[in-house]
Amino acid sequence: MTSALFASLPFTPEPPPVALQAPSGGEEMTSGNFYDSVERHFTTFDVQITGHSADAYLRAFTCVEAERRKGVVYLFRSEREVPRLVGSSDILYIGQTKNSFQRRYQQWAAHHATIKRNEHTLAGYGPIRLSTCDYRVFGESLLAAENQLLWWYYANHFEYPPFNYTRAKNPGKVKPKAMPQEAA
């Protein structure tokens, strides 16, 4: 569908020229290094969601990593990239929780197994991986970190992740955080 939309345009859309200036000399965040930062700072659970059943979701939502990780921003990611308005991405959802990931999602495993969108994603884009990162890497609060990640995603694709209903707050009123540096 996306390629048909762009086929009628006299040009190929390019990622937006968005650069967020980092305060106090930190690394500048651009649409070109968002995914590098995701790869550097997020840790992926060993257990993936490989089937569309309550048990498959429950295994992932209650694994050891899910129990231990709290105060995090998290990603639902597909094995294969999903076409977006501009480009493609394996990020399906960006969220945050002050509690453990297990506490946030365990009660919803059976519900996730009833969502057609999830069934379609598993069939078309492969297993769903779960990744987390301490929120302080990206913001001073859970909401600020989630907002920052949503905005950087939007800066890359001109739309939000396909599973997100949450939208970034007005980024003009939110001071961008410097991209995290590698530990020396």
PDB file of C-alpha atoms in Angstrom:
ATOM      1  CA  MET A   1       0.000   0.000   0.000  1.00  0.00           C
ATOM      2  CA  THR A   2       2.782   2.423   0.946  1.00  0.00           C
ATOM      3  CA  SER A   3       4.742   1.841  -2.272  1.00  0.00           C
ATOM      4  CA  ALA A   4       1.576   2.395  -4.344  1.00  0.00           C
ATOM      5  CA  LEU A   5       1.064   5.730  -2.593  1.00  0.00           C
ATOM      6  CA  PHE A   6       4.607   6.878  -3.340  1.00  0.00           C
ATOM      7  CA  ALA A   7       4.596   5.513  -6.906  1.00  0.00           C
ATOM      8  CA  SER A   8       2.309   8.380  -7.936  1.00  0.00           C
ATOM      9  CA  LEU A   9       4.599  11.049  -6.454  1.00  0.00           C
ATOM     10  CA  PRO A  10       7.148  12.835  -8.688  1.00  0.00           C
ATOM     11  CA  PHE A  11       9.817  12.277  -5.987  1.00  0.00           C
ATOM     12  CA  THR A  12      10.853   9.740  -3.361  1.00  0.00           C
ATOM     13  CA  PRO A  13      10.292  11.034   0.183  1.00  0.00           C
ATOM     14  CA  GLU A  14      13.475  11.396   2.217  1.00  0.00           C
ATOM     15  CA  PRO A  15      13.738  11.254   6.006  1.00  0.00           C
ATOM     16  CA  PRO A  16      13.067  14.679   7.491  1.00  0.00           C
ATOM     17  CA  PRO A  17      16.083  16.910   8.138  1.00  0.00           C
ATOM     18  CA  VAL A  18      15.460  17.028  11.878  1.00  0.00           C
ATOM     19  CA  ALA A  19      18.348  17.557  14.257  1.00  0.00           C
ATOM     20  CA  LEU A  20      17.793  18.014  17.958  1.00  0.00           C
ATOM     21  CA  GLN A  21      20.582  19.988  19.575  1.00  0.00           C
ATOM     22  CA  ALA A  22      21.914  18.296  22.646  1.00  0.00           C
ATOM     23  CA  PRO A  23      22.383  20.514  25.686  1.00  0.00           C
ATOM     24  CA  SER A  24      25.880  21.016  27.129  1.00  0.00           C
ATOM     25  CA  GLY A  25      27.907  19.560  24.273  1.00  0.00           C
ATOM     26  CA  GLY A  26      26.428  16.060  24.162  1.00  0.00           C
ATOM     27  CA  GLU A  27      26.007  14.097  20.927  1.00  0.00           C
ATOM     28  CA  GLU A  28      23.504  15.667  18.517  1.00  0.00           C
ATOM     29  CA  MET A  29      20.466  13.476  17.909  1.00  0.00           C
ATOM     30  CA  THR A  30      19.446  13.262  14.273  1.00  0.00           C
ATOM     31  CA  SER A  31      17.152  11.027  12.299  1.00  0.00           C
ATOM     32  CA  GLY A  32      20.319   9.237  11.207  1.00  0.00           C
ATOM     33  CA  ASN A  33      21.471   7.974  14.606  1.00  0.00           C
ATOM     34  CA  PHE A  34      18.238   7.065  16.400  1.00  0.00           C
ATOM     35  CA  TYR A  35      18.501   3.372  15.539  1.00  0.00           C
ATOM     36  CA  ASP A  36      22.196   3.238  16.485  1.00  0.00           C
ATOM     37  CA  SER A  37      21.232   4.454  19.950  1.00  0.00           C
ATOM     38  CA  VAL A  38      18.420   1.889  20.212  1.00  0.00           C
ATOM     39  CA  GLU A  39      20.882  -0.896  19.372  1.00  0.00           C
ATOM     40  CA  ARG A  40      23.465   0.432  21.850  1.00  0.00           C
ATOM     41  CA  HIS A  41      21.225   1.002  24.854  1.00  0.00           C
ATOM     42  CA  PHE A  42      18.295  -1.438  24.726  1.00  0.00           C
ATOM     43  CA  THR A  43      18.612  -5.019  25.960  1.00  0.00           C
ATOM     44  CA  THR A  44      16.418  -7.659  24.311  1.00  0.00           C
ATOM     45  CA  PHE A  45      14.747 -10.430  26.321  1.00  0.00           C
ATOM     46  CA  ASP A  46      15.902 -13.988  25.607  1.00  0.00           C
ATOM     47  CA  VAL A  47      12.269 -15.101  25.182  1.00  0.00           C
ATOM     48  CA  GLN A  48      10.379 -13.947  22.066  1.00  0.00           C
ATOM     49  CA  ILE A  49       6.679 -14.048  21.243  1.00  0.00           C
ATOM     50  CA  THR A  50       6.663 -16.707  18.527  1.00  0.00           C
ATOM     51  CA  GLY A  51       3.018 -17.723  18.386  1.00  0.00           C
ATOM     52  CA  HIS A  52      -0.414 -16.167  18.682  1.00  0.00           C
ATOM     53  CA  SER A  53      -1.547 -17.837  21.904  1.00  0.00           C
ATOM     54  CA  ALA A  54      -1.970 -16.745  25.505  1.00  0.00           C
ATOM     55  CA  ASP A  55       0.855 -19.120  26.495  1.00  0.00           C
ATOM     56  CA  ALA A  56       3.263 -17.560  23.976  1.00  0.00           C
ATOM     57  CA  TYR A  57       2.604 -14.066  25.333  1.00  0.00           C
ATOM     58  CA  LEU A  58       2.688 -15.264  28.945  1.00  0.00           C
ATOM     59  CA  ARG A  59       6.113 -16.922  28.443  1.00  0.00           C
ATOM     60  CA  ALA A  60       7.572 -13.626  27.181  1.00  0.00           C
ATOM     61  CA  PHE A  61       5.761 -11.410  29.692  1.00  0.00           C
ATOM     62  CA  THR A  62       6.862 -13.530  32.686  1.00  0.00           C
ATOM     63  CA  CYS A  63      10.436 -14.429  31.728  1.00  0.00           C
ATOM     64  CA  VAL A  64      13.303 -13.611  34.118  1.00  0.00           C
ATOM     65  CA  GLU A  65      14.164 -10.377  32.287  1.00  0.00           C
ATOM     66  CA  ALA A  66      10.529  -9.207  32.454  1.00  0.00           C
ATOM     67  CA  GLU A  67      10.492  -9.757  36.201  1.00  0.00           C
ATOM     68  CA  ARG A  68      13.755  -7.901  36.843  1.00  0.00           C
ATOM     69  CA  ARG A  69      13.375  -4.850  34.609  1.00  0.00           C
ATOM     70  CA  LYS A  70      11.489  -1.933  36.143  1.00  0.00           C
ATOM     71  CA  GLY A  71      11.617   1.809  35.668  1.00  0.00           C
ATOM     72  CA  VAL A  72      12.188   1.295  31.955  1.00  0.00           C
ATOM     73  CA  VAL A  73      11.229   2.430  28.518  1.00  0.00           C
ATOM     74  CA  TYR A  74      10.512  -0.565  26.310  1.00  0.00           C
ATOM     75  CA  LEU A  75      10.014  -1.584  22.722  1.00  0.00           C
ATOM     76  CA  PHE A  76       7.999  -4.275  21.011  1.00  0.00           C
ATOM     77  CA  ARG A  77      10.034  -5.152  17.884  1.00  0.00           C
ATOM     78  CA  SER A  78       9.342  -7.425  14.939  1.00  0.00           C
ATOM     79  CA  GLU A  79      11.896  -9.751  13.381  1.00  0.00           C
ATOM     80  CA  ARG A  80      11.429  -8.121   9.959  1.00  0.00           C
ATOM     81  CA  GLU A  81      10.949  -4.414   9.353  1.00  0.00           C
ATOM     82  CA  VAL A  82       7.483  -2.996   8.744  1.00  0.00           C
ATOM     83  CA  PRO A  83       7.067  -0.404   5.940  1.00  0.00           C
ATOM     84  CA  ARG A  84       6.416   3.096   7.240  1.00  0.00           C
ATOM     85  CA  LEU A  85       5.406   6.333   5.528  1.00  0.00           C
ATOM     86  CA  VAL A  86       9.136   7.039   5.163  1.00  0.00           C
ATOM     87  CA  GLY A  87      11.428   4.005   5.340  1.00  0.00           C
ATOM     88  CA  SER A  88      10.768   0.960   7.469  1.00  0.00           C
ATOM     89  CA  SER A  89      11.275  -0.080  11.090  1.00  0.00           C
ATOM     90  CA  ASP A  90      11.209  -3.120  13.341  1.00  0.00           C
ATOM     91  CA  ILE A  91       9.815  -0.996  16.213  1.00  0.00           C
ATOM     92  CA  LEU A  92       6.127  -1.752  16.714  1.00  0.00           C
ATOM     93  CA  TYR A  93       5.510  -0.019  20.043  1.00  0.00           C
ATOM     94  CA  ILE A  94       7.291   2.375  22.426  1.00  0.00           C
ATOM     95  CA  GLY A  95       6.168   2.403  26.059  1.00  0.00           C
ATOM     96  CA  GLN A  96       7.268   2.934  29.650  1.00  0.00           C
ATOM     97  CA  THR A  97       6.578   1.440  33.058  1.00  0.00           C
ATOM     98  CA  LYS A  98       7.657   2.275  36.594  1.00  0.00           C
ATOM     99  CA  ASN A  99       6.814  -1.273  37.667  1.00  0.00           C
ATOM    100  CA  SER A 100       8.418  -4.422  36.314  1.00  0.00           C
ATOM    101  CA  PHE A 101       7.635  -5.303  32.721  1.00  0.00           C
ATOM    102  CA  GLN A 102       6.092  -8.520  34.075  1.00  0.00           C
ATOM    103  CA  ARG A 103       3.751  -6.652  36.400  1.00  0.00           C
ATOM    104  CA  ARG A 104       2.765  -4.309  33.551  1.00  0.00           C
ATOM    105  CA  TYR A 105       1.918  -7.051  31.022  1.00  0.00           C
ATOM    106  CA  GLN A 106       1.363 -10.447  32.702  1.00  0.00           C
ATOM    107  CA  GLN A 107      -2.340  -9.796  33.284  1.00  0.00           C
ATOM    108  CA  TRP A 108      -2.806  -8.932  29.581  1.00  0.00           C
ATOM    109  CA  ALA A 109      -1.263 -12.038  27.965  1.00  0.00           C
ATOM    110  CA  ALA A 110      -4.619 -13.642  27.076  1.00  0.00           C
ATOM    111  CA  HIS A 111      -5.922 -10.331  25.723  1.00  0.00           C
ATOM    112  CA  HIS A 112      -2.876  -9.865  23.452  1.00  0.00           C
ATOM    113  CA  ALA A 113      -3.590 -13.301  21.974  1.00  0.00           C
ATOM    114  CA  THR A 114      -7.012 -12.068  20.794  1.00  0.00           C
ATOM    115  CA  ILE A 115      -5.774  -8.987  18.917  1.00  0.00           C
ATOM    116  CA  LYS A 116      -5.879  -9.501  15.128  1.00  0.00           C
ATOM    117  CA  ARG A 117      -3.157  -6.877  14.635  1.00  0.00           C
ATOM    118  CA  ASN A 118      -0.755  -9.027  16.664  1.00  0.00           C
ATOM    119  CA  GLU A 119      -1.690 -12.164  14.709  1.00  0.00           C
ATOM    120  CA  HIS A 120      -1.075 -10.324  11.422  1.00  0.00           C
ATOM    121  CA  THR A 121       2.294  -9.022  12.671  1.00  0.00           C
ATOM    122  CA  LEU A 122       3.487 -12.469  13.728  1.00  0.00           C
ATOM    123  CA  ALA A 123       2.428 -13.989  10.390  1.00  0.00           C
ATOM    124  CA  GLY A 124       3.897 -11.232   8.239  1.00  0.00           C
ATOM    125  CA  TYR A 125       6.897  -9.940  10.166  1.00  0.00           C
ATOM    126  CA  GLY A 126       8.024 -12.811  12.394  1.00  0.00           C
ATOM    127  CA  PRO A 127       8.436 -13.180  16.150  1.00  0.00           C
ATOM    128  CA  ILE A 128       8.000 -10.163  18.411  1.00  0.00           C
ATOM    129  CA  ARG A 129      11.012  -9.253  20.528  1.00  0.00           C
ATOM    130  CA  LEU A 130      10.836  -7.215  23.722  1.00  0.00           C
ATOM    131  CA  SER A 131      13.612  -4.746  24.581  1.00  0.00           C
ATOM    132  CA  THR A 132      14.078  -2.466  27.582  1.00  0.00           C
ATOM    133  CA  CYS A 133      16.333   0.367  28.688  1.00  0.00           C
ATOM    134  CA  ASP A 134      16.604   2.340  31.918  1.00  0.00           C
ATOM    135  CA  TYR A 135      14.530   5.458  31.279  1.00  0.00           C
ATOM    136  CA  ARG A 136      17.285   7.789  32.584  1.00  0.00           C
ATOM    137  CA  VAL A 137      19.307   7.151  29.437  1.00  0.00           C
ATOM    138  CA  PHE A 138      16.704   9.134  27.451  1.00  0.00           C
ATOM    139  CA  GLY A 139      14.952  11.460  29.900  1.00  0.00           C
ATOM    140  CA  GLU A 140      14.623  12.823  33.397  1.00  0.00           C
ATOM    141  CA  SER A 141      11.342  10.946  33.938  1.00  0.00           C
ATOM    142  CA  LEU A 142       9.583   7.937  32.454  1.00  0.00           C
ATOM    143  CA  LEU A 143       7.190  10.140  30.497  1.00  0.00           C
ATOM    144  CA  ALA A 144       9.985  12.399  29.235  1.00  0.00           C
ATOM    145  CA  ALA A 145      12.015   9.383  28.048  1.00  0.00           C
ATOM    146  CA  GLU A 146       9.001   7.828  26.305  1.00  0.00           C
ATOM    147  CA  ASN A 147       8.176  11.182  24.707  1.00  0.00           C
ATOM    148  CA  GLN A 148      11.766  11.591  23.496  1.00  0.00           C
ATOM    149  CA  LEU A 149      11.796   8.138  21.862  1.00  0.00           C
ATOM    150  CA  LEU A 150       8.409   8.725  20.249  1.00  0.00           C
ATOM    151  CA  TRP A 151       9.584  12.053  18.849  1.00  0.00           C
ATOM    152  CA  TRP A 152      12.803  10.573  17.447  1.00  0.00           C
ATOM    153  CA  TYR A 153      10.792   7.777  15.823  1.00  0.00           C
ATOM    154  CA  TYR A 154       8.437  10.364  14.323  1.00  0.00           C
ATOM    155  CA  ALA A 155      11.408  12.389  13.060  1.00  0.00           C
ATOM    156  CA  ASN A 156      12.510   9.297  11.105  1.00  0.00           C
ATOM    157  CA  HIS A 157       9.166   8.153   9.698  1.00  0.00           C
ATOM    158  CA  PHE A 158       6.646  11.060   9.825  1.00  0.00           C
ATOM    159  CA  GLU A 159       4.379   8.768  11.839  1.00  0.00           C
ATOM    160  CA  TYR A 160       4.383   6.904  15.148  1.00  0.00           C
ATOM    161  CA  PRO A 161       4.981   3.163  15.665  1.00  0.00           C
ATOM    162  CA  PRO A 162       2.085   1.052  14.360  1.00  0.00           C
ATOM    163  CA  PHE A 163       0.964  -0.211  17.800  1.00  0.00           C
ATOM    164  CA  ASN A 164       1.191   3.195  19.555  1.00  0.00           C
ATOM    165  CA  TYR A 165      -1.812   5.287  20.416  1.00  0.00           C
ATOM    166  CA  THR A 166       0.374   7.537  22.578  1.00  0.00           C
ATOM    167  CA  ARG A 167       1.756  10.524  20.699  1.00  0.00           C
ATOM    168  CA  ALA A 168       4.743  12.681  21.533  1.00  0.00           C
ATOM    169  CA  LYS A 169       3.970  15.924  23.313  1.00  0.00           C
ATOM    170  CA  ASN A 170       4.857  19.150  21.517  1.00  0.00           C
ATOM    171  CA  PRO A 171       8.614  18.718  21.112  1.00  0.00           C
ATOM    172  CA  GLY A 172       9.042  22.472  20.782  1.00  0.00           C
ATOM    173  CA  LYS A 173       8.131  22.760  24.452  1.00  0.00           C
ATOM    174  CA  VAL A 174      10.272  19.830  25.580  1.00  0.00           C
ATOM    175  CA  LYS A 175      14.007  20.415  25.863  1.00  0.00           C
ATOM    176  CA  PRO A 176      15.697  17.549  23.989  1.00  0.00           C
ATOM    177  CA  LYS A 177      18.087  15.344  25.938  1.00  0.00           C
ATOM    178  CA  ALA A 178      21.581  14.722  24.636  1.00  0.00           C
ATOM    179  CA  MET A 179      22.090  11.351  23.032  1.00  0.00           C
ATOM    180  CA  PRO A 180      23.826   9.028  25.490  1.00  0.00           C
ATOM    181  CA  GLN A 181      27.559   8.512  25.028  1.00  0.00           C
ATOM    182  CA  GLU A 182      29.355   5.168  25.142  1.00  0.00           C
ATOM    183  CA  ALA A 183      30.815   4.398  28.570  1.00  0.00           C
ATOM    184  CA  ALA A 184      34.578   4.908  28.558  1.00  0.00           C
TER     185      ALA A 184
END
